[in-house]
Structure formats: C-alpha cells, structure tokens
Amino acid sequence: MKAVLACLAAFVVMIGCTTTTEPATEAQKLSNTELTQTPGFAWFVAEVNSYVPNSVHVDRVRTSMAAAPDKKVFIFVRPACSCRGTQRMFPQVMKTLMSAGIDMGRIEVWSMKTTTHSQPYASMFTVNQLPSFFVVENTTLKAAFGDDFTTNYNESNADSLIANAVSR
C-alpha cells in the first residue's frame, strides 16, 4: 500500500512539474525600446528614419492632441509582417506622432499575430485588420483607420491620415 501511495505521490509531482507553452493568444503591449529591439520589428527604425512627415500635418497633430489631453492613440500591428501597412504606414504614423512631440504615454503599440487575439480595449473597438489605428478620448472612439490601400493610404500620406484622425 505504501508503494502505491509513493507512486501516486510521485506521479502527482511529475504532472505538477510538467510545463507546456501555449501559443500567445493575447495582444502584447510594446514599449518604444521593445519596438526597436524586437526581432519581428527589425525594419522599424530604418522606416521611421526614412520618413519625413509634412510639417502642416505634424502641426495639426500637435495642436489637436494638446487641445484634448485625454486623447490617446492605439496601434495594433502584426510582428514580422511584410505587408506595406505594417512596414510603411505604421512607422510613418509613429514618426508623425513623434515629430509632433506627443508623449509616448499617450500612444500604445500592441503586437498581435492575428485579429482574433484578445486585446484589452475590446469594449471600445474591434481590431478587424492589422495594422489598425484607433484614436480614443476618455472611453469614446473618435476615429479608426487601417491598412485600406484602395481608398486611403498611398505610401506617403500616413501623416495626413493620423492628423485627420486625431483632429476629430
């Protein structure tokens, strides 16, 4: 009987020590440092450095964000995505926000492998495509745009898209 109990106890301990790594199914918030050092975003710094936003749009972003101190920008992107929205539009939006001097505490970048991953703002908005950009004031969605190539983004107008979004 003692041998059976000892085996059972050993089995319970072995099961308790077994670890399995589940694939991430939640969006991961990235700091600026993580964004520049995460392998899936190795292209980010070069793309930010190569973009020169229009000063008119930078000023619109600065003015609009200053007038609404509770306004935040949420950006959802797919790591290691070679799509132009992620590798071009996203860094251009970030460069425009940085050029406008927007406090990085008002900008959140979230990495998602798919739009089905959970994200903490699901009660305010749904991420239907990657990348997606949301402007929220308090808990009210003010604007949203994504990687819509046919009507909005033309490879160089991310500055006007974010300026229009934060101006609402």
Backbone as a ProteinNet text record, in pm:
[ID]
protein_1_A
[PRIMARY]
MKAVLACLAAFVVMIGCTTTTEPATEAQKLSNTELTQTPGFAWFVAEVNSYVPNSVHVDRVRTSMAAAPDKKVFIFVRPACSCRGTQRMFPQVMKTLMSAGIDMGRIEVWSMKTTTHSQPYASMFTVNQLPSFFVVENTTLKAAFGDDFTTNYNESNADSLIANAVSR
[TERTIARY]
81.7	0	87.4	196.2	286	350.1	380.2	442.6	345.7	217.6	117	102.6	98.2	87.5	211.4	327.4	451.8	451.4	406.5	398.1	297.2	184.1	81.6	133.3	202.5	259.4	363.6	446.8	547.8	480.7	373.8	300	240.5	180.4	122	230.7	345.6	456	504.2	516.1	562.3	463.7	335.5	234.7	241.6	258.2	266.2	388.5	493.6	616.4	618.4	525.6	522.1	472.9	546.9	504.7	489.4	385	367.2	350.6	409.4	399.6	288.4	185.7	74.3	111.4	71.3	97.3	22.2	84.8	22.9	-105.2	-211.1	-337.9	-385.5	-297.3	-329.4	-235.1	-286.4	-202.4	-95.8	23.2	134.9	169.7	164.2	197.6	348.9	391.1	533.6	573.5	679.4	736.3	817	858.9	942.5	1071.3	1129.7	1252.7	1228.2	1121.3	1089.1	1061.4	996.3	964.9	1090.8	1192	1316.3	1409.3	1381	1469.9	1407.3	1278.6	1210.2	1239.5	1284.9	1320.9	1210.8	1084.7	976.1	958.3	1025.3	1015.8	1153.8	1241.6	1378.8	1383.9	1286.9	1279.1	1229.9	1175	1105.6	1191.7	1309.9	1394.7	1430.9	1468.7	1505.5	1386.9	1268.3	1148.9	1112.7	1122.1	1095.6	1195.2	1321.7	1425.2	1412.9	1356.5	1348	1226.9	1132	1009.3	1018.8	977.7	974.2	829.4	760	619.6	607.8	497	467.1	446.1	512.5	506.2	365	284.3	145	69.1	88.4	19.1	76.4	205.8	267.8	208.6	194.9	136.6	-9.1	-84.8	-224.4	-231.8	-141.8	-138.2	-105	-2.8	40.3	-74.3	-138.1	-245.9	-366.4	-406.1	-523.6	-501.9	-385	-356.7	-342.6	-287.3	-273.9	-411.1	-504.8	-639.1	-723.4	-680.6	-757	-661.6	-628.4	-527.1	-565.1	-691.8	-733.2	-737.8	-692.6	-693.8	-569.6	-590.6	-480.6	-489.8	-377.1	-370.5	-330.4	-407.7	-381.1	-349.7	-238.3	-194	-175.1	-234.6	-223.9	-156.5	-44.5	33.8	72.8	105.9	149	301.7	369.2	515	558.2	669.8	730.3	639.8	546.1	458.8	527.7	530.2	594.8	495.4	373.1	273.7	311.4	278	321.3	253.6	134.3	69.1	148.2	198.8	278.1	417.2	482.7	621.6	635.7	529.5	539.3	447.6	319.1	221.2	243.8	261.4	281.4	401.8	522.2	634.4	614	541.8	514.9	420.9	319.5	231.1	311.7	395.3	477.2	570.3	632.6	722.9	646.4	526	444.5	411.6	370.4	339.2	462.5	576.2	699.7	743.8	731.5	769.3	681.6	556.9	465.4	491.9	583.3	618.2	513.8	435.5	331.5	397.2	356.5	408.4	380.1	481.1	465.3	369.3	336.6	235.1	95.3	79.9	-49.4	-59.4	44.1	48	75.5	-10	12	25.1	130.7	152.8	135	51.1	20.3	55	125.5	161.7	59.1	5.7	-91.3	-55	-59.5	-33.2	-156.5	-274.6	-399.8	-500.9	-602.8	-706.1	-795.5	-782.6	-862.9	-801.8	-680.1	-619.2	-694.9	-701.1	-771.6	-685.8	-754	-686	-767.1	-702.3	-767.6	-873.2	-888.4	-983.8	-1102.4	-1130.4	-1238.8	-1374.1	-1391.1	-1518.5	-1532.7	-1422.4	-1426.3	-1421.8	-1346.9	-1333.3	-1288.4	-1308.2	-1269.1	-1158.5	-1055	-946.2	-985.3	-1014.8	-1057.7	-948	-842.9	-730.9	-604.4	-493.3	-363.5	-284.1	-231.1	-239	-374.4	-406.7	-523.6	-482.1	-542.9	-511.3	-642.3	-643.5	-763.3	-728.2	-814.2	-799.7	-916.4	-885.6	-986.8	-968.6	-1079.9	-1078	-1162.7	-1100.7	-1160.9	-1194	-1319	-1353.8	-1435.6	-1429.6	-1507	-1416.3	-1450.7	-1376.3	-1404.1	-1299.4	-1312.3	-1284.1	-1191	-1153.8	-1083.6	-1092.2	-1022.8	-987.3	-870.2	-834.7	-737.8	-727.2	-641.3	-566.3	-528.8	-446.2	-535.4	-610.3	-703.1	-632.9	-573.8	-491.2	-572.1	-693.9	-767.6	-821	-847.3	-908	-828.3	-739.6	-676.6	-524.7	-453.8	-309	-240.9	-148.8	-80.3	71.8	121.7	265.1	333	271.2	339.6	247.2	121.1	27.8	-16.2	62.4	26.9	16.4	95.3	88.8	-48.9	-108.9	-242.2	-348.8	-331.4	-429	-433.5	-318.4	-318.8	-361.3	-325.4	-370	-521.9	-580.9	-726.9	-791.8	-732.4	-789.7	-785.8	-674.2	-665.8	-737.7	-773.1	-844.7	-995.3	-1042.5	-1187.4	-1225.2
-117.6	0	125.7	123.7	238.2	260.5	153.4	164.7	230.3	195.7	255.1	403.9	440.2	581.3	659.4	597.8	663.8	686.7	587.2	602.5	709.4	711.1	810.9	951.4	965.4	1095.4	1138.8	1047.4	1079.3	1121	1053.3	1086	1227	1260.5	1393.3	1500.3	1477	1572.9	1588.9	1478.5	1486.2	1563.4	1543.1	1615.3	1764	1793.8	1933.7	2003.9	1933.1	1993.4	2004.3	1939.2	1943.1	2079.7	2140	2269.3	2258.6	2320.7	2329.5	2476.5	2517.5	2656.2	2668.2	2739.8	2764.9	2883	2880.3	2995.6	3118.1	3233.8	3356.6	3384.9	3413.9	3448.2	3584.8	3659.7	3793.4	3892.3	4011.6	4118.4	4151.1	4182.9	4215.6	4363.2	4438.6	4580.6	4595.3	4684.1	4706.1	4846.8	4857.4	4988.3	5033.2	5158.8	5205.8	5126	5094.9	5016.6	4877.6	4812.2	4679.1	4684.4	4790.4	4805.5	4813.8	4878.4	4893.3	4773.5	4684.6	4572.6	4435.6	4430.5	4303.9	4256.4	4132.4	4083.1	4099.1	4084.6	4098.1	4238.9	4335.4	4474.7	4530.7	4446	4487.1	4600.9	4613	4713.7	4848.8	4854.2	4972.5	5098.4	5091.7	5211.1	5269.3	5184.9	5233.6	5301.7	5244.2	5304.5	5437.3	5444.3	5571.6	5677	5640.4	5736.8	5784.9	5704.5	5742	5829.4	5840.2	5915	6058	6152.6	6293.5	6340.9	6350.6	6392.6	6540.6	6574.7	6711.8	6793.4	6907.3	6988.6	7039.9	7059.7	7102.9	6995.7	6869.8	6760.2	6738.1	6755.5	6744.1	6850.3	6972.5	7080.3	7050.9	6993.5	6957.2	6852.3	6754.8	6651.4	6715.6	6797.4	6863.4	6945	7027.6	7114.3	7034.3	6934	6853.1	6774	6717.1	6637.9	6728.5	6847.7	6941.2	6989.1	7003	7050.7	6944.3	6821.7	6711.1	6621.3	6659.9	6584.8	6441.2	6405	6267.1	6180.9	6235	6161.9	6073.4	5948.4	5852.4	5786.4	5734.3	5662.2	5518.2	5422.9	5280.9	5223.1	5153.2	5095.9	4945.4	4869.1	4723.4	4677.8	4605.7	4561.7	4415.8	4355.4	4215.5	4212.9	4143.7	4135.7	4054.1	4089.6	4018.2	4014.4	4106.7	4112.6	4193.6	4142	4214.6	4301.6	4312.2	4394.9	4542.3	4619.3	4758.7	4841.9	4804.6	4878.3	4871.8	4754.4	4738.7	4798.7	4767.3	4811.5	4953.2	5014.4	5151.7	5245.9	5216.1	5305.4	5320.9	5211.5	5213.7	5299	5279.2	5364.5	5511	5534.5	5672.2	5741.8	5670.4	5725.9	5754.8	5660.2	5680	5800	5813.6	5927.1	6058.7	6063.1	6184.5	6218.3	6119.9	6142.1	6187.2	6123.5	6161	6300.8	6334.7	6467	6575.7	6539.9	6634.5	6647.2	6564.9	6571.8	6511.6	6418.2	6355.5	6263.6	6279.5	6197	6050.3	5966.7	5824.7	5754.1	5816.1	5760.8	5770	5849.5	5865.8	5780.8	5702.2	5615.8	5473.7	5381.5	5241.5	5159.7	5081.8	4991.3	4848.9	4774.4	4637.7	4544.2	4438.3	4336.6	4223.4	4187.4	4078.1	3992.8	3862.4	3775.9	3760.6	3768.3	3762.9	3856.1	3891.9	3979.6	3906.8	3776	3700.4	3699.4	3748.8	3755.5	3855.9	3828.7	3921.1	4045.7	4156.2	4282.2	4356.6	4439.5	4497	4603.8	4646.2	4753.2	4703	4575.9	4515.5	4579.3	4637.8	4703.9	4836.9	4892.6	5020.4	5003.9	4902.5	4883.4	4741.7	4702.7	4570.8	4586.4	4507.3	4505.6	4407.6	4460.3	4376.7	4354.3	4432.5	4418.4	4465.8	4420.9	4462.5	4523	4640.1	4724.8	4795.1	4837.1	4920	5029.8	5146.5	5265.5	5319.3	5346.3	5395.2	5519	5618.4	5738.1	5737.7	5742.7	5735.3	5854.3	5915.5	6021.8	5973.7	5967.1	5902.4	5759.3	5722.8	5587.1	5590.7	5703.4	5719.5	5708.7	5618.5	5604.2	5726.4	5798.9	5919.4	5890.4	5800.8	5771.5	5636.6	5575.7	5449.1	5441.7	5387.5	5358.7	5243.1	5179.2	5062.4	5062.1	4945.7	4925.9	4918.5	5024.2	5028.3	5090.7	5006.9	5054.7	5120.4	5077.9	5124.2	5265.8	5312.4	5444	5543.7	5498.7	5593.4	5605.7	5499.4	5506.2	5495.4	5590.7	5589.8	5581.2	5523.3	5503.6	5624	5741.4	5857.8	5952.2	5917.4	6009.5	5967.6	5888.2	5848	5969.5	6073.1	6194.3	6259.4	6264.2	6324.7	6233.3	6101.8	6009.7	6022.6	6028	6040.4	6180.8	6283.2	6419.4	6429.4	6370.3	6371.1	6295.4	6184	6101.1	6172.7	6233.1	6297.9	6430.9	6484.7	6612.2	6596.5	6475	6451.6	6467.3
0	0	0	80.8	84.9	-51.5	-122.4	-253.8	-352.6	-342.5	-431.1	-402.3	-273.7	-236.1	-279.7	-267.1	-308.5	-458.8	-535.1	-680.8	-718.6	-649.5	-677.2	-646.5	-534.9	-498.3	-600.6	-644.2	-745.9	-877	-913.8	-1036.6	-1028.8	-913.3	-894.5	-904.2	-844.4	-850.4	-994	-1067.2	-1205.5	-1292.3	-1273.2	-1350.6	-1317	-1188.8	-1145.3	-1201.2	-1231.9	-1282.8	-1434.4	-1500.2	-1645.6	-1690.9	-1783.1	-1836.2	-1986.6	-2033.6	-2177.6	-2210.9	-2317.9	-2358.2	-2461	-2422.5	-2513.6	-2602.1	-2727.1	-2812.2	-2759.1	-2770.6	-2721.9	-2799.9	-2727.3	-2791.2	-2745	-2682.7	-2636.4	-2702.5	-2728.4	-2781.1	-2677.4	-2724.8	-2636.1	-2653.4	-2544.1	-2549.6	-2562.2	-2652.3	-2676.3	-2635.1	-2558.5	-2527.9	-2649.6	-2651.3	-2762	-2770.7	-2656.6	-2656.1	-2713.5	-2669.2	-2721.7	-2871.1	-2914.3	-3055.7	-3140.4	-3089.5	-3165.6	-3149.3	-3053.8	-3029	-3052.9	-3083.9	-3107	-3249	-3265.4	-3398.9	-3503.8	-3466.5	-3561.8	-3615.8	-3552.1	-3594.9	-3629.8	-3680.9	-3712.8	-3814.3	-3898.8	-4003.7	-3952.6	-3831.2	-3780.4	-3779.5	-3721.8	-3708	-3844.2	-3937.7	-4071.2	-4138.7	-4124.4	-4185.5	-4120.1	-3987.8	-3918	-3964.4	-3970	-4008	-4152.2	-4239.6	-4380.8	-4413.4	-4321.6	-4349.5	-4297.7	-4379.4	-4340.1	-4351.8	-4238.9	-4245.1	-4280.2	-4342.4	-4378.8	-4250.7	-4240.3	-4118.2	-4090.3	-4192.7	-4172.6	-4094.5	-4130.9	-4062.3	-3922.5	-3907.9	-3775.4	-3682.3	-3731.2	-3650.1	-3614.6	-3709.4	-3681.4	-3571	-3576.6	-3472.1	-3338	-3334	-3209.9	-3149.7	-3231.9	-3185.7	-3138.3	-3215	-3180	-3051.8	-3037.8	-2917.3	-2794.9	-2811.7	-2700	-2652.7	-2743.8	-2710	-2640.1	-2646.9	-2586.9	-2508	-2385.6	-2308.4	-2273.6	-2289	-2260.5	-2385.8	-2497.8	-2624.3	-2631.7	-2676	-2690.9	-2827.9	-2872.6	-2998.8	-2967.3	-3018.6	-3002.1	-3139.5	-3148.6	-3276	-3257.3	-3347.2	-3343.7	-3472	-3457.8	-3573.7	-3558.6	-3672.1	-3674.3	-3684	-3591.5	-3598.9	-3721.2	-3774.9	-3888.4	-4010.7	-4018.1	-4134.6	-4242.8	-4363	-4471.9	-4548.4	-4499.6	-4566.8	-4554.8	-4654	-4654.9	-4548.2	-4505.2	-4398	-4269.4	-4238.3	-4117	-4135	-4244.4	-4260.1	-4313.5	-4363.3	-4413.3	-4335.4	-4335.6	-4274.4	-4124.4	-4054.2	-3909.6	-3869.9	-3927	-3886.8	-3927.2	-4036.1	-4077.1	-3978.2	-3931.2	-3828.5	-3702.4	-3661.3	-3541.5	-3557.6	-3673.3	-3697.2	-3687.7	-3741.5	-3734.2	-3589.3	-3512.3	-3371.1	-3292.9	-3319.3	-3250.8	-3291.5	-3419.7	-3468.2	-3406.9	-3375.2	-3311.5	-3161.9	-3110.3	-2968.7	-2876.9	-2928.3	-2846.6	-2744.3	-2619.9	-2510.8	-2542.3	-2531.4	-2564.2	-2468.6	-2357.3	-2267.9	-2326.5	-2431.7	-2498.2	-2624.7	-2651.2	-2768.5	-2720.4	-2756.9	-2721.3	-2848.5	-2855.7	-2968.5	-2916.7	-2987	-2949	-3063.6	-3031.4	-3129	-3122.3	-3239	-3248.3	-3369.1	-3353.5	-3468.5	-3555.9	-3495.1	-3571.1	-3505	-3580.2	-3525.2	-3424.9	-3416	-3320.6	-3180.5	-3166.9	-3034	-2948.3	-2820.3	-2731.2	-2710.5	-2688.6	-2661.2	-2554.9	-2474.8	-2357.1	-2384.9	-2507.9	-2538.6	-2619.9	-2610.1	-2687.9	-2658.3	-2541.8	-2510.6	-2584.8	-2635.5	-2707.4	-2858.7	-2905.7	-3050.1	-3080.4	-3207.1	-3255	-3357.7	-3344.8	-3441.6	-3551.5	-3669.8	-3782.2	-3883.9	-3877.5	-3971.4	-3902.3	-3951.8	-3899.6	-4013.5	-3998.2	-3879.8	-3869.5	-3747.5	-3720.3	-3624.2	-3644.3	-3565.9	-3508.3	-3378.5	-3311.3	-3230.4	-3236.5	-3154.9	-3058.1	-2928.2	-2823.8	-2730.4	-2696.1	-2595.3	-2479.3	-2361.7	-2245.5	-2286.6	-2296.8	-2342	-2470.9	-2541.7	-2664	-2786	-2876.4	-3000.8	-3088	-3123.3	-3206.1	-3352.9	-3379.9	-3518.3	-3524	-3641.6	-3665.4	-3812.5	-3839.9	-3978.4	-3977.9	-4094.3	-4104.9	-4235.4	-4274.2	-4392	-4516.2	-4541	-4653.6	-4774.1	-4856.2	-4967.4	-5078.9	-5097.6	-5214.8	-5201.5	-5079.6	-5066.2	-4984.3	-4897.3	-4806.2	-4818.3	-4797.5	-4784.4	-4920.2	-4948	-5077.5	-5065	-4958.4	-4931.9	-4868	-4874.7	-4818.6	-4743	-4725.3	-4661.4	-4521.6	-4454.6	-4318.6	-4226.9	-4255.4	-4174.5	-4180.6	-4298.4	-4309.9	-4249.8	-4260.9	-4202.9	-4051.8	-3986.8	-3840.4	-3798.8	-3877.3	-3845.7	-3854.1	-3957.1	-3968.8	-3852.9	-3814.8	-3708.2	-3573.1	-3538.2	-3406.4	-3403.4	-3518.9	-3525.2	-3499.8	-3493.9	-3473.6	-3328.5
[MASK]
++++++++++++++++++++++++++++++++++++++++++++++++++++++++++++++++++++++++++++++++++++++++++++++++++++++++++++++++++++++++++++++++++++++++++++++++++++++++++++++++++++++++

